[in-house]
Short mmCIF file of C-alpha atoms in Angstrom, two decimals:
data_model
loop_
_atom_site.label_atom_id
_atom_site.label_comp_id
_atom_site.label_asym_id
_atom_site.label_seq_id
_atom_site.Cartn_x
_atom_site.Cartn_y
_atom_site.Cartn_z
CA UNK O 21 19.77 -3.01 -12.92
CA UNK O 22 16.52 -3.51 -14.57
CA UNK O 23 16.66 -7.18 -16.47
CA UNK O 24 14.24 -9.25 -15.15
CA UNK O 25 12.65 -7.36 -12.33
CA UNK O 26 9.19 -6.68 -11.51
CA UNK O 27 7.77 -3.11 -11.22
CA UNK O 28 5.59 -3.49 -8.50
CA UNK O 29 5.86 -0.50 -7.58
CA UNK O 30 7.33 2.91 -7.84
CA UNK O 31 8.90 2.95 -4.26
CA UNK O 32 10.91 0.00 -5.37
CA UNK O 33 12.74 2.43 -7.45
CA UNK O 34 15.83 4.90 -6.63
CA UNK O 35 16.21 8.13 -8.55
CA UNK O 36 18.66 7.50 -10.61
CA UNK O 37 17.47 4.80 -11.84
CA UNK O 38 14.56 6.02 -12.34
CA UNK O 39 16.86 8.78 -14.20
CA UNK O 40 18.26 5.94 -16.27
CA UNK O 41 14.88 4.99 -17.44
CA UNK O 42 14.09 8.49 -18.13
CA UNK O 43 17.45 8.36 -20.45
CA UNK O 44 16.35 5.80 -22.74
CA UNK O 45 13.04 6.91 -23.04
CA UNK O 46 14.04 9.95 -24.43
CA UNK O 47 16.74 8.41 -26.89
CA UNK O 48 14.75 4.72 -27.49
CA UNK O 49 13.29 4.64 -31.32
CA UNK O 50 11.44 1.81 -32.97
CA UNK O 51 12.80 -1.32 -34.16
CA UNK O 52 13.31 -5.16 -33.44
CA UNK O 53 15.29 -4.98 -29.98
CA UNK O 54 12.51 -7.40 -28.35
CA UNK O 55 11.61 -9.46 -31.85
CA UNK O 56 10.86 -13.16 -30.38
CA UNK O 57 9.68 -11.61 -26.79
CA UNK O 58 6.04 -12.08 -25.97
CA UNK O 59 4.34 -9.52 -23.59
CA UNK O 60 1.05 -10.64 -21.42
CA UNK O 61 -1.61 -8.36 -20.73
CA UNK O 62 -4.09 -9.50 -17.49
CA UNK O 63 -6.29 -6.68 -17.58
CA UNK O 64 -9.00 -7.36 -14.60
CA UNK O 65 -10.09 -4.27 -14.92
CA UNK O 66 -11.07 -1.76 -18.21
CA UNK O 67 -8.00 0.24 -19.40
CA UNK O 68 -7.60 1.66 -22.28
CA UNK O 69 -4.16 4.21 -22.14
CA UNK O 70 -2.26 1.80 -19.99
CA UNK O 71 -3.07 -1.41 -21.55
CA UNK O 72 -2.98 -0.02 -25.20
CA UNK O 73 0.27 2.01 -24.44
CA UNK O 74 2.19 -1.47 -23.38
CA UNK O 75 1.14 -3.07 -26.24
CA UNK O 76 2.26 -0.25 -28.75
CA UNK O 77 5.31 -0.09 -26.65
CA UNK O 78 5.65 -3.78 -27.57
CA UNK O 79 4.92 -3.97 -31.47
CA UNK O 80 7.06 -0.92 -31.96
CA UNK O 81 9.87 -2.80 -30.80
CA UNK O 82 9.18 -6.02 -32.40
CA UNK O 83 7.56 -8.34 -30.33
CA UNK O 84 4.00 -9.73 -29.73
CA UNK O 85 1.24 -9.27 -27.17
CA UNK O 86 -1.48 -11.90 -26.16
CA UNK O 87 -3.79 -11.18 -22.95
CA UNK O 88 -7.17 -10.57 -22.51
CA UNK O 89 -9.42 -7.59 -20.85
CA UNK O 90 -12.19 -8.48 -18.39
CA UNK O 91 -12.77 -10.97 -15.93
CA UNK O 92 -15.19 -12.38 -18.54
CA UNK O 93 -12.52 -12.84 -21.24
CA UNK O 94 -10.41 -15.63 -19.17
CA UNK O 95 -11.23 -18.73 -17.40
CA UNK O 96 -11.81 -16.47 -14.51
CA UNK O 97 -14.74 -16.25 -15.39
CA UNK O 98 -15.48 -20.41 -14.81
CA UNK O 99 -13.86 -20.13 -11.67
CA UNK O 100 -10.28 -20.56 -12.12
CA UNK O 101 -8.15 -18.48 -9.01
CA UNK O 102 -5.90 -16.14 -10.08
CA UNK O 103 -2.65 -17.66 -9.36
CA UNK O 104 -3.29 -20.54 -11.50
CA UNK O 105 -4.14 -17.71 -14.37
CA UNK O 106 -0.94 -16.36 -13.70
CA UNK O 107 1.10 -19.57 -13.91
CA UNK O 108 -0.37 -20.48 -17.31
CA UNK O 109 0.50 -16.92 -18.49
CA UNK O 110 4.19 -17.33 -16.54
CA UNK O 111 4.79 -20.74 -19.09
CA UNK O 112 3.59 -18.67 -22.55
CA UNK O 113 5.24 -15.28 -22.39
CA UNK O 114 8.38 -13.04 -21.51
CA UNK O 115 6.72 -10.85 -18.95
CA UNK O 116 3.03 -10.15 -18.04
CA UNK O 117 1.64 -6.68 -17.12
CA UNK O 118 -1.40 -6.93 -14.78
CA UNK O 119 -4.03 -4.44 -13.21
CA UNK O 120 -7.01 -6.03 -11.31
CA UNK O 121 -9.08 -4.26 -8.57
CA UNK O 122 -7.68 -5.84 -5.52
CA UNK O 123 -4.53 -4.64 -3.91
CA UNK O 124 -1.71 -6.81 -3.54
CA UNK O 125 -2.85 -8.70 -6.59
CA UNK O 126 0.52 -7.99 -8.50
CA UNK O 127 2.91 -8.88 -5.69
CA UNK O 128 1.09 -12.47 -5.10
CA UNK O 129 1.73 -12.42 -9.16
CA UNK O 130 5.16 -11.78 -8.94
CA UNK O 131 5.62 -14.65 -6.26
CA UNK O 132 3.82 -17.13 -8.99
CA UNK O 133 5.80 -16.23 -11.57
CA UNK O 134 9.13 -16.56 -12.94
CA UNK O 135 8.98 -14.41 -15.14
CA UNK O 136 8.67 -10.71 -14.98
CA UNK O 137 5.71 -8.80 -13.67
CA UNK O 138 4.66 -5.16 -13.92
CA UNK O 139 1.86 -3.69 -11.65
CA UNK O 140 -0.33 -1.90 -14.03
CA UNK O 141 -2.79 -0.56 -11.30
CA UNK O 142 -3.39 -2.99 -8.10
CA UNK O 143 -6.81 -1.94 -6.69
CA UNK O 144 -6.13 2.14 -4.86
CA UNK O 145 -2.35 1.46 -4.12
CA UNK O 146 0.18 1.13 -6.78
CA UNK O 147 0.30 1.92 -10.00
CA UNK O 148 3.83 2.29 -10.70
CA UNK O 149 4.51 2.93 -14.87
CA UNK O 150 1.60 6.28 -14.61
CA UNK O 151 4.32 6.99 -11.90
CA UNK O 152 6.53 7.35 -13.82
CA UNK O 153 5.50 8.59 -17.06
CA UNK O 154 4.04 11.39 -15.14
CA UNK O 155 7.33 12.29 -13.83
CA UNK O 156 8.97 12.21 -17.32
CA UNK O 157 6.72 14.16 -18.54
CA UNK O 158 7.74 16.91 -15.99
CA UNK O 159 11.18 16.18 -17.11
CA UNK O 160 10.26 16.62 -20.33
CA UNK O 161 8.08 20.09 -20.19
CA UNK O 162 9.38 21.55 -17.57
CA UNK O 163 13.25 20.23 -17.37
CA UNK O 164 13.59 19.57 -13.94
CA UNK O 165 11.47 17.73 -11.05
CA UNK O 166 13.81 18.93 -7.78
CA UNK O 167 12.46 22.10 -6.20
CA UNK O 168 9.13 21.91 -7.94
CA UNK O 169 5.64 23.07 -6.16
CA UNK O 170 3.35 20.77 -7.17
CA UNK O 171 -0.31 20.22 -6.46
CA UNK O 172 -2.47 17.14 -6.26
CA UNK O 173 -5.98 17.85 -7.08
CA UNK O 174 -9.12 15.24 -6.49
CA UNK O 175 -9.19 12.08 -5.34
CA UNK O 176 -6.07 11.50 -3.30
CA UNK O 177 -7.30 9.01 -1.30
CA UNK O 178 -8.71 6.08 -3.55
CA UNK O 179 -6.85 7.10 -6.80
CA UNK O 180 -3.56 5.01 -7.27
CA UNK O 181 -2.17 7.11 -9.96
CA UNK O 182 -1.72 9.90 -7.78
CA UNK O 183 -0.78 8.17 -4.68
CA UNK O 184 2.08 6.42 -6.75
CA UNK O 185 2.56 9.99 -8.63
CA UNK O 186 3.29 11.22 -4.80
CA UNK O 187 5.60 8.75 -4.11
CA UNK O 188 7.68 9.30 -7.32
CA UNK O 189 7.92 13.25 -6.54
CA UNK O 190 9.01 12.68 -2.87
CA UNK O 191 11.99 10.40 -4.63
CA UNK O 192 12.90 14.04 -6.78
CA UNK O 193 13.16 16.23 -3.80
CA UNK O 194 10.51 18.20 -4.88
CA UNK O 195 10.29 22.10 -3.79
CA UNK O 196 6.43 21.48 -2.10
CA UNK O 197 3.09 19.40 -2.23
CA UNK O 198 -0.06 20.80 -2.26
CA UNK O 199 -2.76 18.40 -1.78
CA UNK O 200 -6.03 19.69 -2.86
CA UNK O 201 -9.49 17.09 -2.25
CA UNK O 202 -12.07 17.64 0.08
CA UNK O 203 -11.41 16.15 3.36
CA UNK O 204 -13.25 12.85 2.99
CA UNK O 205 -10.84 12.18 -0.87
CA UNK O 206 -7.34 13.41 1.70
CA UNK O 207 -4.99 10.66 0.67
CA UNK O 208 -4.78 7.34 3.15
CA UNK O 209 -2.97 7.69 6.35
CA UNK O 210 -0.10 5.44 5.73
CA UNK O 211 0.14 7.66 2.28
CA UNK O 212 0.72 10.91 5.16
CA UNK O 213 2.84 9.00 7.14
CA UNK O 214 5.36 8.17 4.06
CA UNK O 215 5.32 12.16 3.51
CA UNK O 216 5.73 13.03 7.29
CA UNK O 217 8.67 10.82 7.51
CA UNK O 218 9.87 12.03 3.94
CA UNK O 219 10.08 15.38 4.92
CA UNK O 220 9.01 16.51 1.93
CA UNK O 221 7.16 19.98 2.66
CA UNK O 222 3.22 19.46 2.35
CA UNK O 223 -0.05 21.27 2.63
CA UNK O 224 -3.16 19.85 2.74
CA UNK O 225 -5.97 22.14 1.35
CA UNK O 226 -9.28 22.57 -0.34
CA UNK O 227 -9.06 25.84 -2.06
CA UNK O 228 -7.81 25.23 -5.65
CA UNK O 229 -7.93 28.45 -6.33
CA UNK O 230 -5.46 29.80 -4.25
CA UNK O 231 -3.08 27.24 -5.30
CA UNK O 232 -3.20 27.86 -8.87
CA UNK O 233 -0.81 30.76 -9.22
CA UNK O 234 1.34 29.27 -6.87
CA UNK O 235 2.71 26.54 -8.49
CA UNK O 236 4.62 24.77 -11.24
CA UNK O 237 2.73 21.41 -11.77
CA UNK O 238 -0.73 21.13 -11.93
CA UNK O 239 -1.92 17.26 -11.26
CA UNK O 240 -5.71 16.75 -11.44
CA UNK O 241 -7.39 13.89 -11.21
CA UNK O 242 -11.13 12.65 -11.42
CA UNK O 243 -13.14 12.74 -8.28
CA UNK O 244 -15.06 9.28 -8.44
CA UNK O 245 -18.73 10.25 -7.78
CA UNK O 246 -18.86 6.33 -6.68
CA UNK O 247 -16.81 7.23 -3.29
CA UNK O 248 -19.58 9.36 -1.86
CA UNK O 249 -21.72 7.78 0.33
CA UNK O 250 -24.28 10.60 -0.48
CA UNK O 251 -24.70 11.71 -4.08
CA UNK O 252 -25.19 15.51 -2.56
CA UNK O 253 -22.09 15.65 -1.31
CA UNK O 254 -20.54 14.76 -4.42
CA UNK O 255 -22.81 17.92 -5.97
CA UNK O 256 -21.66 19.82 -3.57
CA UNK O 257 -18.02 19.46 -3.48
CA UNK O 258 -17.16 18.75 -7.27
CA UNK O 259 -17.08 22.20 -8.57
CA UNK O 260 -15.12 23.20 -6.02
CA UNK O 261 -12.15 20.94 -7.30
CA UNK O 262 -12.96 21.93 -11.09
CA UNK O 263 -10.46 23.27 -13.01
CA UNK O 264 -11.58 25.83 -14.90
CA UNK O 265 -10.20 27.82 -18.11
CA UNK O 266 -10.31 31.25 -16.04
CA UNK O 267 -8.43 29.38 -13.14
CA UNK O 268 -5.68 28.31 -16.01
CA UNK O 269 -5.09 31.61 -16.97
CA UNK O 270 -4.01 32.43 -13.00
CA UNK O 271 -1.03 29.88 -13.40
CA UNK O 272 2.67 30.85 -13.74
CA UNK O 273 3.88 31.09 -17.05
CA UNK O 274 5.77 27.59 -17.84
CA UNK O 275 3.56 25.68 -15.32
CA UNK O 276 2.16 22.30 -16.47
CA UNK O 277 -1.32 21.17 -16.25
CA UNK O 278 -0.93 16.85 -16.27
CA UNK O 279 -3.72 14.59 -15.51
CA UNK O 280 -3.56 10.97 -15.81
CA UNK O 281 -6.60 10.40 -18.06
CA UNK O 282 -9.50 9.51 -18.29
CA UNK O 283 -10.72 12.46 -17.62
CA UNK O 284 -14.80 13.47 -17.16
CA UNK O 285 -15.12 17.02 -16.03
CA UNK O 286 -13.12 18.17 -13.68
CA UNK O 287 -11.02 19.98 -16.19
CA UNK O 288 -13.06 22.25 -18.35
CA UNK O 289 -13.10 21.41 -21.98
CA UNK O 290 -11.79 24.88 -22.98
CA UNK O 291 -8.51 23.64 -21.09
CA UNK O 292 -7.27 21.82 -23.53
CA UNK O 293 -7.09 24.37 -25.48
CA UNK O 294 -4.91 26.25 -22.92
CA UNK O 295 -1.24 27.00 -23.37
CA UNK O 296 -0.46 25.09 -19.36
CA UNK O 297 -2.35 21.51 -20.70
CA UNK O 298 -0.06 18.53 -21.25
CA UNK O 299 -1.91 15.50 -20.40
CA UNK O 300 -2.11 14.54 -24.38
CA UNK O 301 1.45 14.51 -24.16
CA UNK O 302 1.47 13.12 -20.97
CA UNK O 303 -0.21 10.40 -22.37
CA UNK O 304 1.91 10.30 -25.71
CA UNK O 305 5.10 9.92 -23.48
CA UNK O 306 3.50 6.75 -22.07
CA UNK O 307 5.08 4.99 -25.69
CA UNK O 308 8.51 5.78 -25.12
CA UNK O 309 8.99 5.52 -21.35
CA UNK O 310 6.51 1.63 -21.84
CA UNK O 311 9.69 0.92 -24.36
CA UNK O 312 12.10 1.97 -22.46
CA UNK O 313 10.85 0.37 -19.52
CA UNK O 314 10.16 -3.10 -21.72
CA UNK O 315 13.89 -3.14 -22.99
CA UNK O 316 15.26 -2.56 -20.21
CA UNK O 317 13.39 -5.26 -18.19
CA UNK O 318 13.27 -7.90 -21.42
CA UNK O 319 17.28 -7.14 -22.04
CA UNK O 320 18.46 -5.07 -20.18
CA UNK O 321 19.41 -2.41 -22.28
CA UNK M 12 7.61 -19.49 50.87
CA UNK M 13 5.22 -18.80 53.31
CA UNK M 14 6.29 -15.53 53.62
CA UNK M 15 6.92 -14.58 50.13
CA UNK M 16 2.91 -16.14 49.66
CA UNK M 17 1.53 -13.40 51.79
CA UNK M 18 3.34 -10.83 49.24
CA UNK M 19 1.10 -12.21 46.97
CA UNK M 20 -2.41 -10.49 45.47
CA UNK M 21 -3.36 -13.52 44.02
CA UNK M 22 -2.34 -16.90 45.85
CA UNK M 23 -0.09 -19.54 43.69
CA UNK M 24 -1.79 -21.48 41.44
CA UNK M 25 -1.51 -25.41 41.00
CA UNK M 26 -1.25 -26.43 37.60
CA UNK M 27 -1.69 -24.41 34.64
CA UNK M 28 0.35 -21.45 33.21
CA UNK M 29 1.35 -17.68 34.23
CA UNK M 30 2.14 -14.83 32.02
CA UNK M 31 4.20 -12.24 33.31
CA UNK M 32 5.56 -9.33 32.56
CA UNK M 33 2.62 -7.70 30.73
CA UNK M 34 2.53 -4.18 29.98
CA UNK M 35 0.14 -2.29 32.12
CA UNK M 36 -3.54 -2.30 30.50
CA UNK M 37 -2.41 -5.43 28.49
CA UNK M 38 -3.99 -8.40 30.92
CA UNK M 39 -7.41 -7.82 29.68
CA UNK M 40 -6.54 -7.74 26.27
CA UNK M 41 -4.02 -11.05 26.72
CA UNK M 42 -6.83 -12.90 27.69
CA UNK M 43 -9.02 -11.66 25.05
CA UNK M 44 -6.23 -12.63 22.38
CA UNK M 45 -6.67 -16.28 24.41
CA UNK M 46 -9.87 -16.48 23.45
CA UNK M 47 -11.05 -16.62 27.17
CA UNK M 48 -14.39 -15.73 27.82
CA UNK M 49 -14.74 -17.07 31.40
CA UNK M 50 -17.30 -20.10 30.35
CA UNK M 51 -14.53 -22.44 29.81
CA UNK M 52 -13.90 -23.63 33.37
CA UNK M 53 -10.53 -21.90 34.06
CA UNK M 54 -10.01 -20.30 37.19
CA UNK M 55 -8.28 -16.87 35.93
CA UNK M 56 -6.59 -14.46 38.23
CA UNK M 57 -5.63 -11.16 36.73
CA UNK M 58 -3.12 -8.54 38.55
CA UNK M 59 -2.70 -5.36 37.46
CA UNK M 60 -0.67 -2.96 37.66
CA UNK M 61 2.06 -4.69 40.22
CA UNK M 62 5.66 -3.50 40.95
CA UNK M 63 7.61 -5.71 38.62
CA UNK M 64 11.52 -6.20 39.68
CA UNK M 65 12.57 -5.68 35.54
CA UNK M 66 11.42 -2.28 34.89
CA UNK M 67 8.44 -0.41 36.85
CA UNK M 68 4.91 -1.79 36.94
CA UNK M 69 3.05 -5.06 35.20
CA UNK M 70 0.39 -6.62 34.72
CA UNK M 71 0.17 -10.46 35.16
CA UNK M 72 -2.30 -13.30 33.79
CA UNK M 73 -2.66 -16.55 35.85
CA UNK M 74 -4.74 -19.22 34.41
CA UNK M 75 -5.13 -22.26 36.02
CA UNK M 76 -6.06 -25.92 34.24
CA UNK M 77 -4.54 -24.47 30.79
CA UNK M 78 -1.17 -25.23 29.45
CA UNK M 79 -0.56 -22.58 26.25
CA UNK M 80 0.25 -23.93 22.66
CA UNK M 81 3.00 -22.62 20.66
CA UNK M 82 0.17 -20.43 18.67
CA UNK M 83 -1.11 -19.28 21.68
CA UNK M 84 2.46 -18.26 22.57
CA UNK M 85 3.40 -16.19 19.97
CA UNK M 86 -0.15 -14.59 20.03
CA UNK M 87 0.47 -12.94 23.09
CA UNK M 88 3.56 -11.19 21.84
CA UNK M 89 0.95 -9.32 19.75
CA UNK M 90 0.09 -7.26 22.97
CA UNK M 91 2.44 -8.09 25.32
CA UNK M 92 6.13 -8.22 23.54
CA UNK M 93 7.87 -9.11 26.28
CA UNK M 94 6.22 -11.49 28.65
CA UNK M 95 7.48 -14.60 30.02
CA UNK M 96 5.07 -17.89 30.09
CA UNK M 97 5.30 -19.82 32.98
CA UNK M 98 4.07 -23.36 32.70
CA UNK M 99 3.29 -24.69 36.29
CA UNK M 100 2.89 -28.51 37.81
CA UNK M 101 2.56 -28.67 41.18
CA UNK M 102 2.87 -24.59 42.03
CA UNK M 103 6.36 -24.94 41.09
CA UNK M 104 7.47 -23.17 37.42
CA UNK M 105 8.68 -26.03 35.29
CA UNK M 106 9.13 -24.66 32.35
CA UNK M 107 9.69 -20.54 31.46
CA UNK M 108 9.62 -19.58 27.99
CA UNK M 109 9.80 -15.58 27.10
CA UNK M 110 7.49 -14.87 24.12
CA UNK M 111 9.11 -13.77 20.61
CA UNK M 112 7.08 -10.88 18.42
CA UNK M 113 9.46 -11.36 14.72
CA UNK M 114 9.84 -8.28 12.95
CA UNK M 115 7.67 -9.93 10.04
CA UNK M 116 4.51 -11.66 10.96
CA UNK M 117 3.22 -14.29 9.16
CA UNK M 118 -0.52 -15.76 9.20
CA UNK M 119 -1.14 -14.97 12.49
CA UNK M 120 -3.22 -11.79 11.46
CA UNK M 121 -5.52 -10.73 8.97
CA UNK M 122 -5.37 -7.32 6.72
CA UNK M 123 -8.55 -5.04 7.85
CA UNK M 124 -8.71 -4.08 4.81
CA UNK M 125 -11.62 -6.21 2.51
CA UNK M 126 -9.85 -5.20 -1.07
CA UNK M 127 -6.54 -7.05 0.13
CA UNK M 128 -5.12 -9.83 -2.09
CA UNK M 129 -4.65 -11.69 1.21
CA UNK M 130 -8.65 -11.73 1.70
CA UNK M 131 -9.69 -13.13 -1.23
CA UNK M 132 -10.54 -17.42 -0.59
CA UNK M 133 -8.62 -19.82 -3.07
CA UNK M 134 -5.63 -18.02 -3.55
CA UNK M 135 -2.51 -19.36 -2.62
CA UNK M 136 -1.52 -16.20 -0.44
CA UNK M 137 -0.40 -15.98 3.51
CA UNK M 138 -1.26 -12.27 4.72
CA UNK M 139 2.13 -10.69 5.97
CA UNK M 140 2.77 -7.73 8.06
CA UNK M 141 5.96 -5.87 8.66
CA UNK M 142 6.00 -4.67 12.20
CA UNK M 143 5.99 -0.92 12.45
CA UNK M 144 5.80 -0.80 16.31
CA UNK M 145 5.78 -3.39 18.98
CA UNK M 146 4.02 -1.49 22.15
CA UNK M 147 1.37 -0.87 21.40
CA UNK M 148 1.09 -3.01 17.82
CA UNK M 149 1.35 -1.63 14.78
CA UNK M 150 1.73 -3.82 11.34
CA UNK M 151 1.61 -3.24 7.83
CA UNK M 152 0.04 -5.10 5.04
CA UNK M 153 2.95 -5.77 2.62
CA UNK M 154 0.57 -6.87 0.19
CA UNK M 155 -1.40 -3.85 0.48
CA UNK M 156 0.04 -1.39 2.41
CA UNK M 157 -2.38 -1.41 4.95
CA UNK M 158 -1.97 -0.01 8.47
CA UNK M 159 -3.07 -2.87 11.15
CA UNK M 160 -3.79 -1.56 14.30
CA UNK M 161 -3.10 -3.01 17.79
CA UNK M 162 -7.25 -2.98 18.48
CA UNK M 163 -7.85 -4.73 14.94
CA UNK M 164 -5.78 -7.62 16.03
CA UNK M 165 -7.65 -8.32 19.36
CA UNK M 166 -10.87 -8.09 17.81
CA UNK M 167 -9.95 -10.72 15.10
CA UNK M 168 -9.48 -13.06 18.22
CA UNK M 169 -11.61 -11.91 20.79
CA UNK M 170 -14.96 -11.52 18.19
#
């Protein structure tokens, strides 16, 4: 159900078999399964976790990587359109992961090539593999998605990590969605409309600290001090959306702090420290579910 | 036909072509999506809000001296999903045609939104909309996931 398909994005994907991907992630160990298979990396954009993730995801089971990072790096850079990019990668390699700031930009990929593509963040809309590391993660540290209360702090409305993070969690029947940014970061309207229609119970708030006893997951992400039209604004609101060690303490016992990384300071560096963190494992669990995902799409198994 | 004439708002027109069965409110906004201005030497007789025989009240465009292309056509589905295009020679309908809106539109629309792939020059890409809702228009961006509104479309024509 996986050999040669693209992961465009996380809607395409049912539970289960987004369960069956969670499977052999958990029981997939090094080796030479994709020896011979050659993985492309477009990376339009910088990246370090995602891009560096799929490529150690790669080696570990074998095969090779070629790609490049920056629009300077290719012939983009003299011109060349992307599709034509994307056709010369198609003829050298066994699949191609791509991120690039526009949306759509993996989709028209997809329709060039032949071979596999995976979205590996298309502008603010999809970005598909975070998806779902994110959710085996909860799997992992907490045991269980269905019934969760989860909230969604920062930028909800430009960030595609936790837009696509949303969508996964709707496809869990998770307990409730908090959705914590200050009005003007309140994710996209078609993004409300998909939850309206999901029925998946929702509130949309500013007060972080009211929500942080109250739930189970913890998603923060960074509030991009490029999306304010007015740099006070941005002063004004980003404290507010801080997560702070004394907050931390106020969270259930068990709950899960993720974030998708990078991170600046919207999580207070004693965090880390704090017995609720996971994102470093959230972001070690990015190996095994990128080989999981790569076997199953390169063979099927 | 005398008598039925004097029923009439607008008297028959010669040559030229008249869309019926527009949704109430939708005649100014067909003729926008025409690209009519009122410069271009057609005499243009718009009805509104007229007891239609099919279901309640209409609107109706009449546009004498201009026979519609297939482009033009379709673009009026975009506002008025159900209207019927009569051409006319001689005041007499020769041809009636009943406009189509697909459930997937192709190229006739472009995504509002300036980060779409579908935007971007030189790439071999035709922007594509699912359609959401047909009265009054909404589309989605299936490259994007945009959310193309009924207004967006009309201005993309009308300037």
């Amino acid at each position: 159900m996986f050999e040669g398909r693209d992961v465009l994005s996380i809607l395409d994907f049912s539970a289960s078999e987004l369960e069956h991907l969670f499977r052999r992630a958990s029981n997939i160990r090094p080796g030479t399964g994709l020896r011979g298979k050659i993985l492309a990396t477009a990376f339009f954009e910088p990246s370090t976790r995602t891009r560096l993730s799929f490529e150690t995801a790669m080696l570990k089971l074998g095969g090779s990587v070629i790609g490049f990072g920056g629009e300077e790096a290719s012939s983009l850079a003299k011109g060349e359109n992307l599709a034509d990019t994307i056709r010369m990668l198609d003829a050298y390699a066994d699949a191609i992961v791509i991120r690039h700031p526009l949306e759509g930009v993996a989709k028209l990929a997809a329709e060039v090539a032949e071979i596999p593509v995976i979205n590996g963040g298309d502008g603010k809309q999809h970005h598909p593999t975070q998806a779902m590391v994110d959710l085996y993660t909860i799997r992992k540290e907490v045991g269980r998605i269905e019934g969760l209360r989860v909230a969604l702090v920062g930028d909800l409305r430009y960030g595609r990590a936790a837009t696509s993070f949303l969508y996964g969690l709707c496809k869990f029947k998770v307990g409730k969605l908090f959705l914590v940014s200050p009005p003007s970061l309140r994710p996209r309207e078609e993004v409300l409309e998909f939850l309206r229609s999901s029925g998946v119970e929702h509130e949309l708030t500013e007060d972080l600290g009211r929500v942080a006893g109250e739930v189970e997951v913890m998603y923060v992400t960074r509030i991009q001090k490029e999306r304010f039209p007015d740099p006070s604004e941005f002063e004004k609101v980003k404290g507010s959306y801080k997560l702070t060690v004394e907050l931390a303490e106020k969270m259930k016992k068990g709950a899960i702090i993720l974030h998708p990384l990078p991170k600046v300071d919207e999580i207070e560096l004693g965090v880390d420290e704090n017995e609720h963190a996971r994102y470093f494992q959230q972001a070690a669990y990015a190996v095994p579910v990128r080989m999981a995902l790569l076997s199953l799409i390169l063979k099927g198994e | 036909m005398t008598e039925k004439s004097k029923e009439l708002v607008v008297r028959k027109i010669e040559r030229g072509t008249v869309i019926d069965h527009i949704p109430v409110g939708q005649a100014l906004n067909v003729i926008r999506l025409l690209g009519i201005k009122g410069g271009e030497g057609y005499t243009v007789a718009v009805v509104m809000n007229v007891d239609s025989r099919k279901h309640g009240k209409k609107d109706i465009v009449k546009v004498e001296g201009k026979e519609l292309s297939v482009a033009e056509v379709n673009r009026i589905a975009l506002v008025a999903p159900e209207a019927t295009i009569n051409v006319i020679h001689d005041f007499e309908v020769v041809r009636k045609t009943t406009v189509k809106l697909p459930e997937r539109l192709q190229g006739m629309v472009r995504c509002t939104n300036p980060s779409c792939i579908t935007n971007k020059p030189r790439e071999p890409v035709t922007p594509t909309f699912r359609v959401l809702s047909r009265s009054p228009l909404l589309l989605l961006c299936e490259y994007c996931g945009t959310r193309v509104l009924q207004e967006d479309v009309i201005k993309q024509y009308a300037g």
